[in-house]
Amino acid sequence: MNPQIYELGDSALTIEFGDEISENVHQEVMKRFYQFQSFPLPGTLDLIPAYASLTIVFDLGVVASRFEGLAGMKNLIEQKLAENFTAVIPEGRLHEIPCEYKGADLSFVAKSCGLSEQEIIRIHSEKEYTVYFLGFLPGFAYMGTTDERITVSRKLTPAPIQQGDIGLAGNQTGIYPSASPGGWQIIGRTTTIPHFRAGDRVRFIPVTV
Amino acid sequence: MKLIKKGLLDTWQGLPIYGLQHEGIPPGGAMDTFSLQIANALVGNDVYDKALEIHFPAGVYQFETSTLIAICGANFTACVDNVEVPMNQPIKVPPGAILSCKKPVSGQRVYVATRELKDEQVSRVKILPWSMNPENVFTDEPIRILCGREWDQIKACSQQLVLSKSFAISPTSNRMGYQLIQEPLKMASPATMLSSAVTAGTIQLLPSGQLVVLMAGHQTTGGYPRLAHVISADLPRLAQKGAGDSLRFSLTDAVTAEYEWILVQNYLQQVRNVCALKLRQHRFDHH
């Protein structure tokens, strides 16, 4: 799929590289994230990677008065995307997270997946996850993708969640870096919350405290 | 400045701070950046200085030193030592003076910019003889929006509804976003989208069919359909509306959004220049 560029309001452009959560699409997102971080377009204020997109936030005053607005920046981005960018993308670090699998929703998750709690723990801790991006809360890493056997839906109404709680939602998993209301199904908890970066890799190690 | 009585939601806010959204850290900042900048200009502060953003019921504050202040944004009947003082005008206050807000008249957020007067002993409240009254800003005109990525995914009748009906702002609204109340909007087909970046002004469609407008305290990413975006120039005006107020939307285009933004920026620069000039002349005359 060719990247599509669209306006996100009057001061940001989103480049969409695909419409699915996949390693390949995300690699492209990260490659372009580092390209536009190393060689920022004029007026760049923020670069926000997500599962399959990269958003560039501009200073509207700069792009409107000097670069024919977002339409001009769109052309510039198209040119940059056509260039073959070959800089080294920092390799993601591997984080091993000790996890005490005693979350409040573990039994619900087991029931709704038709598995035992032990199987949920085994399946969740077996796989190495990719940090796709950070969002929702400062430092909250969206990780995926989880095994389809442990896919669960979000709660209908958000519940209070503690710092370090580990949750599931759809085919994503994540650690709450601070207490907050949240809709993810909580299966465990950790006291280790590293400073995640998009592209990092994560493995959960079952522990009993 | 000393806190005498805590307000419901008073915080120091400046312009949004960008550059860390890839860490999940939103830019934040003042809801009404226009009034914030007028207030800062009136006291001769730097454009990046923070001002006190006050909601009603407001806190009560005592100045510990001679201070130059300016009160902008909402009209909450601001008083110094229980005497009402004008808005949008620089005011010198002596040490010990008490700032309070008596009654909300219009708007949702007051901005109080302060600058300590280090080489001057103020003995009584003194209102300086110039003001910057921003006209034609906080009007009741429709809030101008641009189409969002998923605008075409709602039914034509829902599009019509967005552009013709009046929306009430729900009491659950806050610095993160305004929930709007109207009959539910309908998607033409079920929405499936991946989370991606959002900005202040992004109008999302919730699964309930209601709209939410993201404001200054928004999160960095979101997964709901992005129906539209409030243009940057109209965000301060929207920020001065609150629970119980209603608003209408009108569609505009990117060129207008950019033009309006430049007009606002030029106006603010003009205000900064005039205020700097007035303050310099005032100091020259009095020393």
Short mmCIF file of C-alpha atoms in Angstrom, two decimals:
data_model
loop_
_atom_site.label_atom_id
_atom_site.label_comp_id
_atom_site.label_asym_id
_atom_site.label_seq_id
_atom_site.Cartn_x
_atom_site.Cartn_y
_atom_site.Cartn_z
CA MET A 1 0.00 0.00 0.00
CA ASN A 2 1.33 3.43 -0.94
CA PRO A 3 1.45 5.82 2.00
CA GLN A 4 -1.53 8.14 2.18
CA ILE A 5 -1.16 11.63 3.61
CA TYR A 6 -4.13 13.44 5.08
CA GLU A 7 -4.75 16.56 7.16
CA LEU A 8 -5.34 16.15 10.89
CA GLY A 9 -6.92 19.56 11.44
CA ASP A 10 -5.16 22.72 10.28
CA SER A 11 -1.71 22.08 11.78
CA ALA A 12 -0.87 18.39 11.45
CA LEU A 13 -0.49 15.80 8.71
CA THR A 14 -0.84 12.06 9.21
CA ILE A 15 1.03 9.65 6.96
CA GLU A 16 -0.76 6.31 6.87
CA PHE A 17 1.40 3.34 5.89
CA GLY A 18 -1.24 0.63 6.24
CA ASP A 19 -4.42 -0.33 8.02
CA GLU A 20 -3.30 -3.25 10.17
CA ILE A 21 -1.08 -3.98 13.16
CA SER A 22 1.96 -5.64 11.64
CA GLU A 23 5.72 -5.67 12.19
CA ASN A 24 6.40 -4.69 8.58
CA VAL A 25 4.12 -1.67 8.56
CA HIS A 26 5.47 -0.58 11.95
CA GLN A 27 9.08 -0.87 10.70
CA GLU A 28 8.19 1.60 7.97
CA VAL A 29 6.58 3.92 10.54
CA MET A 30 9.76 3.85 12.67
CA LYS A 31 12.04 4.32 9.67
CA ARG A 32 10.16 7.47 8.69
CA PHE A 33 9.98 8.61 12.34
CA TYR A 34 13.79 8.59 12.47
CA GLN A 35 14.04 10.18 9.02
CA PHE A 36 11.85 13.15 10.00
CA GLN A 37 13.51 13.34 13.43
CA SER A 38 17.00 13.46 11.88
CA PHE A 39 15.96 15.88 9.15
CA PRO A 40 12.94 17.77 10.49
CA LEU A 41 10.69 19.52 8.02
CA PRO A 42 10.41 23.27 8.60
CA GLY A 43 7.97 24.12 11.39
CA THR A 44 7.95 20.62 12.92
CA LEU A 45 6.75 20.63 16.55
CA ASP A 46 6.08 16.94 17.18
CA LEU A 47 6.40 13.53 15.53
CA ILE A 48 3.88 10.97 16.75
CA PRO A 49 4.26 7.35 15.62
CA ALA A 50 1.33 4.95 16.02
CA TYR A 51 0.57 1.39 14.85
CA ALA A 52 0.50 2.18 11.16
CA SER A 53 0.87 5.94 10.92
CA LEU A 54 3.18 8.83 11.63
CA THR A 55 1.74 12.25 12.45
CA ILE A 56 3.74 15.43 12.07
CA VAL A 57 2.51 18.45 14.05
CA PHE A 58 3.53 21.79 12.56
CA ASP A 59 3.72 25.36 13.75
CA LEU A 60 0.86 26.67 11.64
CA GLY A 61 2.28 30.20 11.54
CA VAL A 62 5.50 28.93 9.96
CA VAL A 63 3.97 26.63 7.36
CA ALA A 64 1.16 29.05 6.49
CA SER A 65 3.38 32.05 5.90
CA ARG A 66 6.38 30.41 4.28
CA PHE A 67 5.49 27.02 2.81
CA GLU A 68 2.03 27.35 1.27
CA GLY A 69 0.44 25.78 4.30
CA LEU A 70 -0.23 22.10 4.86
CA ALA A 71 -0.74 21.59 1.12
CA GLY A 72 2.88 22.67 0.59
CA MET A 73 4.10 20.42 3.41
CA LYS A 74 2.19 17.52 1.90
CA ASN A 75 4.16 17.91 -1.34
CA LEU A 76 7.39 18.12 0.63
CA ILE A 77 6.56 14.92 2.54
CA GLU A 78 5.79 13.11 -0.72
CA GLN A 79 9.22 14.09 -2.02
CA LYS A 80 10.90 12.90 1.19
CA LEU A 81 9.03 9.59 1.14
CA ALA A 82 10.20 9.00 -2.42
CA GLU A 83 13.82 9.36 -1.25
CA ASN A 84 15.43 6.16 -0.13
CA PHE A 85 16.27 6.77 3.51
CA THR A 86 18.99 4.44 4.71
CA ALA A 87 19.99 5.71 8.16
CA VAL A 88 20.43 3.13 10.88
CA ILE A 89 17.31 2.64 12.93
CA PRO A 90 18.24 2.14 16.60
CA GLU A 91 17.57 -1.45 17.53
CA GLY A 92 14.86 -1.82 20.16
CA ARG A 93 16.04 -2.91 23.60
CA LEU A 94 14.67 -6.07 25.19
CA HIS A 95 12.90 -5.48 28.51
CA GLU A 96 12.19 -8.44 30.79
CA ILE A 97 9.28 -7.57 33.04
CA PRO A 98 8.68 -9.67 36.17
CA CYS A 99 4.93 -10.11 36.36
CA GLU A 100 2.86 -11.32 39.25
CA TYR A 101 -0.16 -12.81 37.50
CA LYS A 102 -2.82 -12.05 40.10
CA GLY A 103 -4.86 -9.40 38.31
CA ALA A 104 -8.45 -8.72 39.27
CA ASP A 105 -9.70 -9.71 35.82
CA LEU A 106 -7.60 -12.86 35.34
CA SER A 107 -10.47 -15.22 36.12
CA PHE A 108 -12.82 -13.25 33.83
CA VAL A 109 -10.27 -13.38 31.00
CA ALA A 110 -9.79 -17.14 31.52
CA LYS A 111 -13.53 -17.72 31.45
CA SER A 112 -14.18 -15.57 28.38
CA CYS A 113 -11.33 -17.25 26.49
CA GLY A 114 -12.39 -20.74 27.58
CA LEU A 115 -8.97 -21.40 29.09
CA SER A 116 -7.56 -21.97 32.58
CA GLU A 117 -5.79 -19.13 34.40
CA GLN A 118 -2.54 -21.10 34.10
CA GLU A 119 -2.96 -21.26 30.32
CA ILE A 120 -3.58 -17.51 30.10
CA ILE A 121 -0.36 -16.92 32.06
CA ARG A 122 1.61 -19.34 29.92
CA ILE A 123 0.34 -17.92 26.62
CA HIS A 124 0.84 -14.27 27.71
CA SER A 125 4.39 -14.86 28.96
CA GLU A 126 5.47 -17.07 26.07
CA LYS A 127 5.55 -14.40 23.43
CA GLU A 128 7.92 -11.51 22.85
CA TYR A 129 6.03 -8.27 22.21
CA THR A 130 6.87 -5.14 20.26
CA VAL A 131 6.30 -1.66 21.68
CA TYR A 132 4.37 -0.07 18.82
CA PHE A 133 4.02 3.41 20.28
CA LEU A 134 3.42 5.40 23.45
CA GLY A 135 0.16 7.17 24.10
CA PHE A 136 -2.91 7.41 26.34
CA LEU A 137 -0.82 8.26 29.43
CA PRO A 138 2.77 9.55 29.62
CA GLY A 139 4.89 6.42 29.23
CA PHE A 140 2.03 4.04 28.39
CA ALA A 141 3.37 1.59 25.79
CA TYR A 142 1.01 -0.11 23.36
CA MET A 143 2.46 -3.62 22.94
CA GLY A 144 1.37 -6.40 20.68
CA THR A 145 0.33 -8.54 19.29
CA THR A 146 -0.99 -11.06 21.76
CA ASP A 147 -1.83 -14.65 20.81
CA GLU A 148 -5.34 -14.78 19.37
CA ARG A 149 -6.36 -17.36 22.00
CA ILE A 150 -6.19 -14.62 24.69
CA THR A 151 -7.99 -11.86 22.76
CA VAL A 152 -10.45 -10.11 25.08
CA SER A 153 -12.67 -7.07 24.68
CA ARG A 154 -12.32 -3.91 26.78
CA LYS A 155 -14.53 -3.22 29.75
CA LEU A 156 -17.67 -1.27 28.87
CA THR A 157 -16.93 1.36 31.51
CA PRO A 158 -13.40 2.19 32.67
CA ALA A 159 -12.44 1.00 36.17
CA PRO A 160 -9.78 2.38 38.54
CA ILE A 161 -6.38 0.88 37.75
CA GLN A 162 -3.19 0.87 39.85
CA GLN A 163 0.32 1.82 38.81
CA GLY A 164 2.09 -1.24 37.37
CA ASP A 165 -1.08 -3.12 36.44
CA ILE A 166 -0.73 -5.22 33.30
CA GLY A 167 -3.72 -5.44 31.03
CA LEU A 168 -5.12 -6.93 27.86
CA ALA A 169 -7.38 -5.32 25.25
CA GLY A 170 -8.06 -6.87 21.87
CA ASN A 171 -4.70 -8.17 20.66
CA GLN A 172 -2.78 -5.58 22.70
CA THR A 173 -1.10 -5.71 26.07
CA GLY A 174 0.33 -2.92 28.22
CA ILE A 175 1.49 -1.71 31.63
CA TYR A 176 -0.19 1.25 33.34
CA PRO A 177 2.67 3.64 34.27
CA SER A 178 0.45 5.50 36.73
CA ALA A 179 -2.90 5.01 38.43
CA SER A 180 -5.76 5.93 36.11
CA PRO A 181 -9.22 4.88 35.07
CA GLY A 182 -8.85 2.32 32.29
CA GLY A 183 -10.83 -0.16 30.24
CA TRP A 184 -8.22 -2.91 29.86
CA GLN A 185 -8.64 -6.32 31.52
CA ILE A 186 -6.06 -6.52 34.31
CA ILE A 187 -4.27 -9.89 34.53
CA GLY A 188 -1.14 -9.03 36.52
CA ARG A 189 1.11 -6.47 38.10
CA THR A 190 4.76 -5.44 38.07
CA THR A 191 6.99 -3.03 39.95
CA THR A 192 9.32 -2.73 36.95
CA ILE A 193 8.23 0.01 34.57
CA PRO A 194 11.10 0.83 32.24
CA HIS A 195 11.31 3.90 30.03
CA PHE A 196 9.86 2.37 26.88
CA ARG A 197 10.55 3.56 23.36
CA ALA A 198 8.66 2.64 20.23
CA GLY A 199 10.45 -0.35 18.71
CA ASP A 200 11.51 -1.88 22.05
CA ARG A 201 10.79 -5.56 22.73
CA VAL A 202 9.14 -6.91 25.86
CA ARG A 203 8.91 -10.26 27.58
CA PHE A 204 6.86 -10.95 30.71
CA ILE A 205 8.44 -13.29 33.29
CA PRO A 206 5.93 -14.94 35.67
CA VAL A 207 6.94 -14.48 39.33
CA THR A 208 5.30 -15.11 42.66
CA VAL A 209 5.87 -12.56 45.39
CA MET B 1 1.61 34.78 45.63
CA LYS B 2 0.08 32.97 48.58
CA LEU B 3 -2.98 30.75 48.43
CA ILE B 4 -5.62 31.85 50.97
CA LYS B 5 -8.46 29.62 49.79
CA LYS B 6 -8.23 26.81 47.25
CA GLY B 7 -10.26 27.13 44.04
CA LEU B 8 -12.04 24.32 42.26
CA LEU B 9 -9.48 24.03 39.48
CA ASP B 10 -6.80 26.72 39.42
CA THR B 11 -3.49 25.88 37.75
CA TRP B 12 -0.53 27.72 36.25
CA GLN B 13 -0.67 27.31 32.50
CA GLY B 14 1.46 28.55 29.63
CA LEU B 15 1.57 27.88 25.90
CA PRO B 16 1.54 24.18 24.96
CA ILE B 17 4.93 22.44 25.16
CA TYR B 18 5.57 20.28 22.11
CA GLY B 19 8.26 17.74 21.34
CA LEU B 20 7.45 14.81 23.62
CA GLN B 21 4.24 13.44 22.16
CA HIS B 22 6.09 10.33 20.92
CA GLU B 23 6.70 9.59 24.64
CA GLY B 24 2.96 9.85 25.26
CA ILE B 25 3.37 13.27 26.87
CA PRO B 26 0.72 15.68 25.57
CA PRO B 27 1.54 19.36 24.95
CA GLY B 28 -1.08 20.58 27.45
CA GLY B 29 -1.05 24.29 28.23
CA ALA B 30 -3.73 26.93 28.67
CA MET B 31 -7.21 26.27 27.29
CA ASP B 32 -7.57 29.83 25.99
CA THR B 33 -4.08 30.66 24.73
CA PHE B 34 -5.35 33.95 23.30
CA SER B 35 -6.35 35.43 26.68
CA LEU B 36 -3.19 33.97 28.23
CA GLN B 37 -1.07 35.90 25.71
CA ILE B 38 -2.99 39.16 26.15
CA ALA B 39 -2.52 38.89 29.93
CA ASN B 40 1.20 38.20 29.59
CA ALA B 41 1.60 41.10 27.13
CA LEU B 42 -0.19 43.55 29.46
CA VAL B 43 2.29 42.96 32.30
CA GLY B 44 5.32 42.71 30.00
CA ASN B 45 5.93 39.01 30.54
CA ASP B 46 7.66 36.70 28.12
CA VAL B 47 5.34 34.95 25.68
CA TYR B 48 6.23 31.57 27.27
CA ASP B 49 5.54 32.64 30.87
CA LYS B 50 2.73 30.92 32.72
CA ALA B 51 -0.36 32.62 34.05
CA LEU B 52 -2.90 31.47 36.61
CA GLU B 53 -5.82 29.72 34.86
CA ILE B 54 -8.85 30.10 37.12
CA HIS B 55 -12.19 28.27 36.97
CA PHE B 56 -15.24 29.14 39.04
CA PRO B 57 -15.44 28.86 42.04
CA ALA B 58 -12.06 30.56 42.09
CA GLY B 59 -9.37 30.50 44.75
CA VAL B 60 -8.42 33.50 46.85
CA TYR B 61 -4.83 34.72 46.55
CA GLN B 62 -2.66 37.15 48.45
CA PHE B 63 0.25 39.01 46.85
CA GLU B 64 3.43 38.93 48.91
CA THR B 65 5.29 41.60 46.94
CA SER B 66 4.49 44.63 44.78
CA THR B 67 3.13 43.06 41.60
CA LEU B 68 1.86 44.10 38.20
CA ILE B 69 -1.14 41.97 37.23
CA ALA B 70 -3.59 41.68 34.32
CA ILE B 71 -6.88 39.77 34.32
CA CYS B 72 -8.10 38.42 30.97
CA GLY B 73 -10.46 35.82 29.51
CA ALA B 74 -13.66 35.13 31.42
CA ASN B 75 -15.40 37.79 33.50
CA PHE B 76 -15.73 36.47 37.07
CA THR B 77 -16.05 39.93 38.66
CA ALA B 78 -12.42 39.92 39.77
CA CYS B 79 -11.75 42.02 42.87
CA VAL B 80 -8.62 43.31 44.57
CA ASP B 81 -9.27 43.86 48.26
CA ASN B 82 -12.98 43.37 47.59
CA VAL B 83 -13.17 46.20 45.02
CA GLU B 84 -13.94 45.18 41.45
CA VAL B 85 -11.06 45.88 39.05
CA PRO B 86 -11.19 46.19 35.24
CA MET B 87 -10.24 43.33 32.95
CA ASN B 88 -7.67 43.54 30.15
CA GLN B 89 -5.84 46.34 31.92
CA PRO B 90 -2.53 46.40 33.84
CA ILE B 91 -2.99 46.87 37.60
CA LYS B 92 -0.32 47.51 40.24
CA VAL B 93 -1.08 45.83 43.54
CA PRO B 94 0.73 46.35 46.89
CA PRO B 95 2.09 43.55 49.09
CA GLY B 96 -0.75 42.00 51.10
CA ALA B 97 -3.45 42.74 48.49
CA ILE B 98 -6.02 39.99 48.06
CA LEU B 99 -7.35 38.78 44.71
CA SER B 100 -10.75 37.10 44.58
CA CYS B 101 -13.51 36.43 42.06
CA LYS B 102 -17.06 37.19 43.15
CA LYS B 103 -19.47 36.10 40.45
CA PRO B 104 -19.19 34.43 37.05
CA VAL B 105 -20.62 36.79 34.40
CA SER B 106 -19.31 35.41 31.12
CA GLY B 107 -16.75 32.87 29.94
CA GLN B 108 -15.25 29.85 31.67
CA ARG B 109 -11.60 30.61 32.43
CA VAL B 110 -9.84 33.65 33.81
CA TYR B 111 -6.14 34.23 33.16
CA VAL B 112 -4.15 36.24 35.67
CA ALA B 113 -0.65 37.16 34.54
CA THR B 114 1.67 38.48 37.24
CA ARG B 115 5.06 40.18 37.26
CA GLU B 116 6.91 41.10 40.41
CA LEU B 117 7.90 44.80 40.51
CA LYS B 118 11.39 44.47 41.95
CA ASP B 119 12.43 48.13 41.84
CA GLU B 120 9.16 49.66 42.95
CA GLN B 121 7.21 49.79 46.24
CA VAL B 122 3.49 49.92 45.45
CA SER B 123 1.47 51.36 48.36
CA ARG B 124 -2.05 51.14 46.98
CA VAL B 125 -3.92 49.52 44.08
CA LYS B 126 -3.23 51.48 40.93
CA ILE B 127 -4.97 50.85 37.61
CA LEU B 128 -2.74 51.91 34.72
CA PRO B 129 -4.49 54.06 32.12
CA TRP B 130 -4.51 51.74 29.08
CA SER B 131 -6.29 48.56 28.15
CA MET B 132 -6.30 45.96 25.39
CA ASN B 133 -9.88 45.03 24.80
CA PRO B 134 -10.02 42.17 22.34
CA GLU B 135 -13.13 42.82 20.28
CA ASN B 136 -14.82 40.40 17.90
CA VAL B 137 -13.05 37.43 19.46
CA PHE B 138 -15.47 35.90 21.94
CA THR B 139 -18.52 36.12 19.70
CA ASP B 140 -21.32 33.60 19.42
CA GLU B 141 -20.58 32.82 15.76
CA PRO B 142 -20.48 29.12 14.77
CA ILE B 143 -17.25 27.27 15.61
CA ARG B 144 -15.44 26.65 12.32
CA ILE B 145 -14.39 23.09 11.53
CA LEU B 146 -12.48 21.17 8.87
CA CYS B 147 -13.55 17.71 7.72
CA GLY B 148 -11.78 14.85 9.45
CA ARG B 149 -10.51 11.58 8.02
CA GLU B 150 -13.74 9.70 8.88
CA TRP B 151 -16.20 12.51 8.00
CA ASP B 152 -17.34 10.60 4.91
CA GLN B 153 -18.04 7.50 6.98
CA ILE B 154 -21.07 8.96 8.74
CA LYS B 155 -24.45 9.05 7.04
CA ALA B 156 -25.36 12.12 5.00
CA CYS B 157 -28.19 12.91 7.42
CA SER B 158 -25.67 12.84 10.30
CA GLN B 159 -23.37 15.22 8.42
CA GLN B 160 -26.36 17.49 7.93
CA LEU B 161 -27.12 17.30 11.63
CA VAL B 162 -23.58 18.32 12.63
CA LEU B 163 -23.75 21.39 10.39
CA SER B 164 -27.28 22.51 11.23
CA LYS B 165 -28.09 21.64 14.85
CA SER B 166 -27.04 23.32 18.04
CA PHE B 167 -24.94 21.15 20.41
CA ALA B 168 -25.08 21.49 24.20
CA ILE B 169 -21.86 21.11 26.19
CA SER B 170 -22.24 18.34 28.79
CA PRO B 171 -21.44 18.94 32.49
CA THR B 172 -18.86 16.11 32.27
CA SER B 173 -16.67 18.35 30.08
CA ASN B 174 -13.23 19.32 31.34
CA ARG B 175 -9.77 20.42 30.20
CA MET B 176 -9.31 17.13 28.34
CA GLY B 177 -12.42 17.44 26.22
CA TYR B 178 -15.97 18.64 25.78
CA GLN B 179 -18.72 16.06 25.46
CA LEU B 180 -21.51 17.36 23.26
CA ILE B 181 -25.18 16.46 23.57
CA GLN B 182 -27.39 15.91 20.50
CA GLU B 183 -29.27 13.03 18.94
CA PRO B 184 -26.81 10.20 18.19
CA LEU B 185 -24.96 10.29 14.87
CA LYS B 186 -24.81 7.20 12.69
CA MET B 187 -21.90 5.64 10.86
CA ALA B 188 -22.66 4.49 7.31
CA SER B 189 -20.72 1.29 8.10
CA PRO B 190 -19.16 0.04 11.35
CA ALA B 191 -15.90 1.84 12.10
CA THR B 192 -12.69 -0.12 12.38
CA MET B 193 -9.60 2.00 12.80
CA LEU B 194 -6.24 1.80 14.49
CA SER B 195 -5.26 4.25 17.20
CA SER B 196 -3.31 7.19 15.86
CA ALA B 197 -2.43 10.75 16.83
CA VAL B 198 -5.07 13.32 17.76
CA THR B 199 -4.74 17.06 18.38
CA ALA B 200 -6.50 19.80 20.31
CA GLY B 201 -9.68 20.49 18.34
CA THR B 202 -10.11 16.93 17.05
CA ILE B 203 -13.82 16.01 17.14
CA GLN B 204 -14.24 12.29 17.79
CA LEU B 205 -17.37 10.18 17.40
CA LEU B 206 -17.90 7.98 20.46
CA PRO B 207 -19.50 4.52 20.13
CA SER B 208 -22.66 6.04 21.69
CA GLY B 209 -23.02 8.32 18.64
CA GLN B 210 -22.14 11.44 20.65
CA LEU B 211 -19.32 13.83 19.83
CA VAL B 212 -16.36 14.82 21.97
CA VAL B 213 -14.10 17.77 21.14
CA LEU B 214 -10.56 17.27 22.42
CA MET B 215 -9.23 20.30 24.26
CA ALA B 216 -5.84 21.42 25.68
CA GLY B 217 -5.48 18.46 28.06
CA HIS B 218 -6.08 15.82 25.39
CA GLN B 219 -4.19 12.53 25.15
CA THR B 220 -1.68 12.08 22.36
CA THR B 221 -3.46 9.25 20.51
CA GLY B 222 -6.99 7.99 20.09
CA GLY B 223 -8.92 5.24 18.37
CA TYR B 224 -12.32 6.81 17.71
CA PRO B 225 -13.39 8.12 14.30
CA ARG B 226 -12.19 11.67 13.67
CA LEU B 227 -15.18 13.42 12.18
CA ALA B 228 -13.81 16.93 12.10
CA HIS B 229 -11.32 19.39 13.60
CA VAL B 230 -11.94 22.81 15.14
CA ILE B 231 -9.64 25.33 13.46
CA SER B 232 -6.84 26.58 15.73
CA ALA B 233 -8.04 30.19 15.56
CA ASP B 234 -11.41 29.20 17.09
CA LEU B 235 -10.06 27.10 19.99
CA PRO B 236 -9.77 30.04 22.46
CA ARG B 237 -13.39 30.98 21.75
CA LEU B 238 -14.47 27.38 22.33
CA ALA B 239 -12.39 27.29 25.54
CA GLN B 240 -14.48 30.12 26.97
CA LYS B 241 -17.64 28.04 26.57
CA GLY B 242 -18.56 25.44 29.15
CA ALA B 243 -21.19 23.16 30.62
CA GLY B 244 -24.66 24.37 29.77
CA ASP B 245 -23.54 26.54 26.85
CA SER B 246 -24.43 25.52 23.33
CA LEU B 247 -22.60 25.88 20.05
CA ARG B 248 -23.01 25.43 16.32
CA PHE B 249 -20.50 24.28 13.74
CA SER B 250 -19.81 25.58 10.26
CA LEU B 251 -17.55 24.01 7.68
CA THR B 252 -14.54 25.96 6.45
CA ASP B 253 -11.37 25.19 4.48
CA ALA B 254 -7.65 24.94 5.20
CA VAL B 255 -6.83 28.24 3.50
CA THR B 256 -9.31 30.10 5.74
CA ALA B 257 -7.98 28.29 8.83
CA GLU B 258 -4.43 29.35 8.00
CA TYR B 259 -5.45 32.92 7.20
CA GLU B 260 -7.44 33.28 10.44
CA TRP B 261 -4.51 31.90 12.44
CA ILE B 262 -2.13 34.42 10.93
CA LEU B 263 -4.58 37.24 11.69
CA VAL B 264 -4.69 36.15 15.35
CA GLN B 265 -0.88 35.89 15.55
CA ASN B 266 -0.47 39.34 13.96
CA TYR B 267 -3.00 40.82 16.38
CA LEU B 268 -1.17 39.30 19.37
CA GLN B 269 2.16 40.64 18.14
CA GLN B 270 0.58 44.07 17.77
CA VAL B 271 -0.72 43.85 21.36
CA ARG B 272 2.74 42.82 22.63
CA ASN B 273 4.34 45.74 20.82
CA VAL B 274 1.85 48.32 22.10
CA CYS B 275 1.99 46.98 25.67
CA ALA B 276 5.81 47.00 25.69
CA LEU B 277 5.77 50.59 24.43
CA LYS B 278 3.23 51.72 27.04
CA LEU B 279 5.07 50.00 29.89
CA ARG B 280 8.41 51.54 28.88
CA GLN B 281 6.91 55.02 28.64
CA HIS B 282 5.21 54.53 32.01
CA ARG B 283 8.46 53.50 33.70
CA PHE B 284 10.33 56.38 32.05
CA ASP B 285 7.74 58.89 33.29
CA HIS B 286 7.76 57.57 36.86
CA HIS B 287 11.47 57.18 37.54
#
